Short mmCIF file of C-alpha atoms in Angstrom, two decimals:
data_model
loop_
_atom_site.label_atom_id
_atom_site.label_comp_id
_atom_site.label_asym_id
_atom_site.label_seq_id
_atom_site.Cartn_x
_atom_site.Cartn_y
_atom_site.Cartn_z
CA MET A 877 15.67 -3.57 -12.28
CA ARG A 878 14.02 -2.95 -15.35
CA ASN A 879 12.11 -0.89 -16.06
CA VAL A 880 8.78 -2.70 -16.97
CA ALA A 881 4.62 -1.06 -16.27
CA TYR A 882 2.79 -4.31 -16.87
CA ARG A 883 -1.04 -3.79 -17.60
CA ASN A 884 -2.81 -6.18 -16.04
CA ILE A 885 -2.54 -8.25 -13.21
CA LEU A 886 -4.61 -10.37 -11.44
CA ARG A 887 -7.23 -9.84 -8.03
CA ALA A 888 -8.26 -11.86 -4.83
CA GLU A 889 -11.81 -12.18 -4.72
CA ALA A 890 -14.28 -9.09 -4.25
CA ARG A 891 -15.66 -11.16 -1.12
CA ASP A 892 -11.94 -12.34 0.79
CA ILE A 893 -10.70 -8.78 0.09
CA GLU A 894 -14.45 -7.27 2.60
CA THR A 895 -14.16 -10.19 4.95
CA LEU A 896 -10.56 -9.08 5.14
CA GLY A 897 -10.35 -5.74 5.61
CA LYS A 898 -14.10 -6.00 7.79
CA SER A 899 -11.56 -8.08 9.86
CA GLY A 900 -9.11 -5.42 10.81
CA VAL A 901 -5.49 -5.83 10.29
CA ALA A 902 -5.14 -7.43 14.33
CA THR A 903 -6.97 -9.97 13.40
CA VAL A 904 -5.66 -10.43 9.72
CA HIS A 905 -2.17 -10.23 11.25
CA GLU A 906 -2.44 -12.87 13.54
CA ALA A 907 -4.83 -15.51 11.76
CA GLN A 908 -1.76 -15.35 9.54
CA ARG A 909 0.52 -16.58 12.06
CA ARG A 910 1.81 -12.78 12.64
CA THR A 911 3.16 -12.15 9.19
CA GLY A 912 2.76 -10.02 6.82
CA LEU A 913 2.62 -6.55 9.01
CA MET A 914 4.74 -3.63 7.50
CA LYS A 915 6.79 -1.73 9.11
CA PRO A 916 4.76 0.27 12.00
CA TYR A 917 7.05 3.47 11.02
CA LEU A 918 4.00 3.99 8.24
CA ARG A 919 1.13 5.78 10.24
CA PRO A 920 -2.56 7.06 9.05
CA ILE A 921 -2.65 11.12 8.53
CA GLN A 922 -6.21 10.37 9.81
CA SER A 923 -7.05 8.37 12.70
CA GLY A 924 -10.76 6.20 12.72
CA THR A 925 -10.38 5.19 8.94
CA ALA A 926 -10.13 0.94 7.92
CA ILE A 927 -8.85 0.49 4.24
CA ALA A 928 -8.03 -3.53 2.21
CA GLY A 929 -8.19 -4.16 -1.79
CA SER A 930 -6.33 -5.12 -4.50
CA ALA A 931 -2.11 -3.54 -4.06
CA VAL A 932 -1.07 -1.80 -6.70
CA THR A 933 2.40 -1.35 -7.00
CA ALA A 934 4.61 1.47 -8.37
CA LEU A 935 8.90 1.23 -7.39
CA MET A 936 10.61 4.65 -7.42
CA HIS A 937 13.76 6.60 -7.18
CA PRO A 938 14.02 8.73 -3.84
CA GLY A 939 12.36 12.43 -4.20
CA ASP A 940 10.99 11.03 -7.78
CA ASN A 941 6.74 10.50 -8.29
CA TRP A 942 6.86 9.61 -12.23
CA MET A 943 5.84 6.15 -11.27
CA ILE A 944 2.54 7.07 -9.11
CA HIS A 945 0.89 8.61 -12.17
CA VAL A 946 2.15 5.91 -14.50
CA ALA A 947 0.40 3.32 -12.01
CA VAL A 948 -3.15 5.55 -11.59
CA GLU A 949 -3.82 3.63 -15.05
CA MET A 950 -3.65 0.84 -14.07
CA ILE A 951 -5.96 0.77 -11.14
CA GLN A 952 -9.65 -0.36 -11.08
CA PRO A 953 -12.03 1.05 -9.23
CA GLY A 954 -11.22 -0.92 -5.06
CA ASP A 955 -7.51 -1.00 -5.41
CA VAL A 956 -4.56 0.41 -3.73
CA LEU A 957 -1.34 2.16 -4.77
CA VAL A 958 1.41 0.61 -3.25
CA VAL A 959 5.04 2.60 -3.27
CA ALA A 960 8.07 1.22 -2.58
CA LEU A 961 11.53 3.38 -2.92
CA THR A 962 14.73 1.52 -4.04
CA SER A 963 16.22 3.46 -1.09
CA ASP A 964 14.56 5.48 1.55
CA CYS A 965 13.48 9.47 1.87
CA THR A 966 10.69 11.31 3.26
CA ASP A 967 10.11 13.67 0.89
CA GLY A 968 6.59 14.63 -0.17
CA VAL A 969 5.73 12.94 -3.42
CA PHE A 970 2.67 12.33 -2.71
CA GLY A 971 -0.62 15.25 -2.54
CA ASP A 972 -3.76 16.33 -3.35
CA LEU A 973 -3.61 16.14 -6.82
CA LEU A 974 -2.52 12.72 -7.64
CA ALA A 975 -5.42 11.90 -4.76
CA THR A 976 -7.59 13.30 -6.97
CA SER A 977 -6.52 11.52 -9.96
CA LEU A 978 -6.46 8.06 -7.74
CA LYS A 979 -9.41 9.19 -6.41
CA ALA A 980 -11.12 9.27 -10.19
CA ARG A 981 -10.19 5.96 -10.41
CA GLY A 982 -11.24 4.69 -7.89
CA ALA A 983 -8.33 4.12 -5.30
CA ARG A 984 -8.97 3.23 -2.40
CA GLY A 985 -6.25 4.54 -0.85
CA LEU A 986 -2.46 4.67 -1.11
CA ILE A 987 0.06 2.86 1.13
CA LEU A 988 3.41 4.85 0.64
CA ASP A 989 7.83 4.46 2.09
CA ALA A 990 8.40 8.24 1.67
CA GLY A 991 6.16 11.09 2.26
CA CYS A 992 3.28 13.50 2.14
CA ARG A 993 2.08 16.17 1.82
CA ASP A 994 -0.99 18.64 1.19
CA VAL A 995 -2.54 16.54 4.10
CA SER A 996 -5.08 18.63 6.12
CA THR A 997 -6.92 18.59 1.80
CA LEU A 998 -6.29 14.45 1.20
CA ASN A 999 -8.79 14.49 4.52
CA ALA A 1000 -11.03 17.13 3.48
CA MET A 1001 -11.06 14.87 0.19
CA GLY A 1002 -11.12 11.76 2.27
CA PHE A 1003 -8.10 9.91 0.59
CA PRO A 1004 -6.96 7.65 2.77
CA VAL A 1005 -2.92 7.44 3.41
CA TRP A 1006 -0.64 6.05 5.78
CA SER A 1007 2.82 7.34 4.68
CA ARG A 1008 6.15 6.92 6.73
CA ALA A 1009 6.47 11.07 7.00
CA VAL A 1010 4.80 13.93 5.67
CA SER A 1011 7.02 16.53 4.13
CA ALA A 1012 5.69 19.84 1.86
CA GLN A 1013 9.25 18.93 0.12
CA GLY A 1014 8.34 18.10 -3.60
CA ALA A 1015 9.54 15.53 -5.82
CA VAL A 1016 11.36 15.70 -9.67
CA LYS A 1017 9.72 13.40 -12.80
CA GLU A 1018 13.21 12.67 -13.55
CA THR A 1019 14.04 8.29 -13.64
CA VAL A 1020 11.60 5.78 -14.79
CA GLY A 1021 10.71 2.94 -12.41
CA ALA A 1022 8.37 0.44 -13.12
CA VAL A 1023 4.71 -0.67 -12.25
CA ASN A 1024 3.52 -3.80 -10.67
CA VAL A 1025 6.37 -5.84 -9.74
CA PRO A 1026 6.76 -7.07 -6.68
CA VAL A 1027 8.60 -4.65 -4.47
CA VAL A 1028 9.69 -4.46 -0.49
CA CYS A 1029 7.11 -1.96 1.04
CA ALA A 1030 8.18 -0.90 4.36
CA GLY A 1031 9.52 -4.27 5.50
CA ALA A 1032 7.18 -6.32 4.18
CA GLN A 1033 7.04 -7.85 0.14
CA VAL A 1034 3.72 -6.84 -1.71
CA ARG A 1035 3.27 -8.42 -4.95
CA PRO A 1036 0.83 -6.58 -7.45
CA GLY A 1037 -3.06 -8.09 -6.51
CA ASP A 1038 -1.76 -9.51 -2.97
CA VAL A 1039 -4.64 -8.20 -0.46
CA ILE A 1040 -3.67 -4.94 1.67
CA VAL A 1041 -5.59 -4.39 4.92
CA ALA A 1042 -4.55 -1.18 6.55
CA ASP A 1043 -5.94 0.94 9.82
CA ASP A 1044 -4.86 2.29 12.83
CA ASP A 1045 -3.23 -0.28 14.23
CA GLY A 1046 -0.98 -0.56 10.72
CA VAL A 1047 -0.85 -1.98 7.10
CA VAL A 1048 -0.80 -6.15 6.29
CA VAL A 1049 -0.06 -8.24 3.66
CA VAL A 1050 -1.80 -11.20 2.52
CA ALA A 1051 -0.66 -13.15 -0.68
CA ARG A 1052 -3.11 -12.94 -3.66
CA PRO A 1053 -3.49 -17.64 -3.40
CA HIS A 1054 -3.97 -17.44 0.49
CA ALA A 1055 -6.82 -14.59 0.49
CA ALA A 1056 -9.93 -17.46 0.94
CA GLU A 1057 -7.97 -19.35 3.53
CA ILE A 1058 -6.57 -16.58 5.24
CA ALA A 1059 -10.15 -15.04 5.33
CA LEU A 1060 -11.94 -17.44 6.81
CA LYS A 1061 -9.33 -17.47 9.97
CA ALA A 1062 -9.63 -14.09 10.60
CA ALA A 1063 -13.70 -14.73 10.92
CA GLU A 1064 -13.17 -17.61 12.87
CA ARG A 1065 -10.55 -15.56 15.18
CA GLU A 1066 -13.59 -12.78 15.16
CA ALA A 1067 -15.74 -14.69 16.18
CA LEU A 1068 -13.92 -16.24 18.79
CA GLU A 1069 -12.50 -13.18 20.52
CA ALA A 1070 -16.82 -11.94 20.47
CA GLY A 1071 -17.17 -15.13 23.25
CA LYS A 1072 -13.79 -13.78 24.88
CA ARG A 1073 -14.95 -9.83 25.41
CA ASP A 1074 -19.09 -11.71 26.38
CA LYS A 1075 -16.76 -13.51 28.64
CA LEU A 1076 -14.10 -10.40 29.75
CA ALA A 1077 -17.36 -7.24 29.70
CA SER A 1078 -19.25 -10.49 32.78
CA GLY A 1079 -17.03 -9.89 34.59
CA VAL A 1080 -15.17 -13.38 34.19
CA LEU A 1081 -11.02 -13.00 34.65
CA GLY A 1082 -8.16 -13.42 31.77
CA VAL A 1083 -6.57 -15.53 34.28
CA ASP A 1084 -9.09 -18.02 34.26
CA MET A 1085 -10.51 -17.81 30.87
CA TYR A 1086 -6.90 -18.90 29.86
CA ASN A 1087 -6.04 -20.94 32.51
CA MET A 1088 -2.83 -19.67 32.95
CA ARG A 1089 -3.36 -20.38 37.52
CA PRO A 1090 -1.49 -23.30 36.17
CA GLY A 1091 1.12 -21.78 34.89
CA LEU A 1092 2.03 -19.46 36.33
CA ALA A 1093 2.56 -21.09 39.71
CA ASP A 1094 4.65 -23.38 37.82
CA LYS A 1095 6.88 -20.63 37.00
CA GLY A 1096 7.47 -19.59 40.86
CA LEU A 1097 4.40 -17.28 41.26
CA VAL A 1098 2.79 -17.21 44.52
CA TYR A 1099 -0.36 -15.79 46.12
CA LEU A 1100 -0.71 -14.63 49.86
CA ASP A 1101 -3.02 -12.28 51.06
CA THR A 1102 -1.72 -10.10 54.08
CA THR A 1103 -1.89 -6.78 53.89
CA VAL A 1104 1.42 -5.11 53.43
CA ASP A 1105 2.03 -1.68 54.46
CA TRP A 1106 4.84 -0.36 51.98
CA TYR A 1107 5.74 2.73 53.23
CA SER A 1108 6.04 1.32 57.18
CA GLY A 1109 9.55 -0.61 56.37
CA ALA A 1110 8.29 -3.43 55.83
CA ASP A 1111 10.39 -6.40 53.92
CA GLU A 1112 9.26 -7.96 50.40
CA ALA A 1113 7.09 -10.84 51.85
#
């Protein structure tokens, strides 16, 4: 690993980031053929929060948060800091002081494949964090890593400038070159689902709306109108 910190990165268009954020993680994940989803052990420290922004990446060593301090300098308003580790770590490498610094730079939130601490203060600050763990174990500043290089965070590849979408369902990554395309597909999917939602709310059954009955019959499902008392010792029909 080269110990480098790139100051400048390319970012997706703001309108595409906004559209992806409004669509949410589940819809975006489906819109890009179920790719880019980070592992579900990354959980928000607060519920009901959703963010989207361009990724600034940091690669760190376990128990060492030096590169977060370096990455803060690269943050522009609307960015999301994505922190990956060279090996598994649950230490609390991030807390309220770093959050204060990131917030001052305009960061929308943090995706952290390690532990964070000062959770109550972070929530009071309104600074969103998706982390692997919550731990009071602190960090050192001894080993140099890298900033704004491609990383693997919670099983997903993230390149600087990729779009990060995060909410209560998890975190998904959209490659920067495909942001406009996926934003359009996500918006189309949202419109389609709105129509389906209205039909279901009116009482239409999913098996009819999706024309599932022929497929169910092909797989051997049989509907019976007989009323059976399963407490009477009756055999299965």
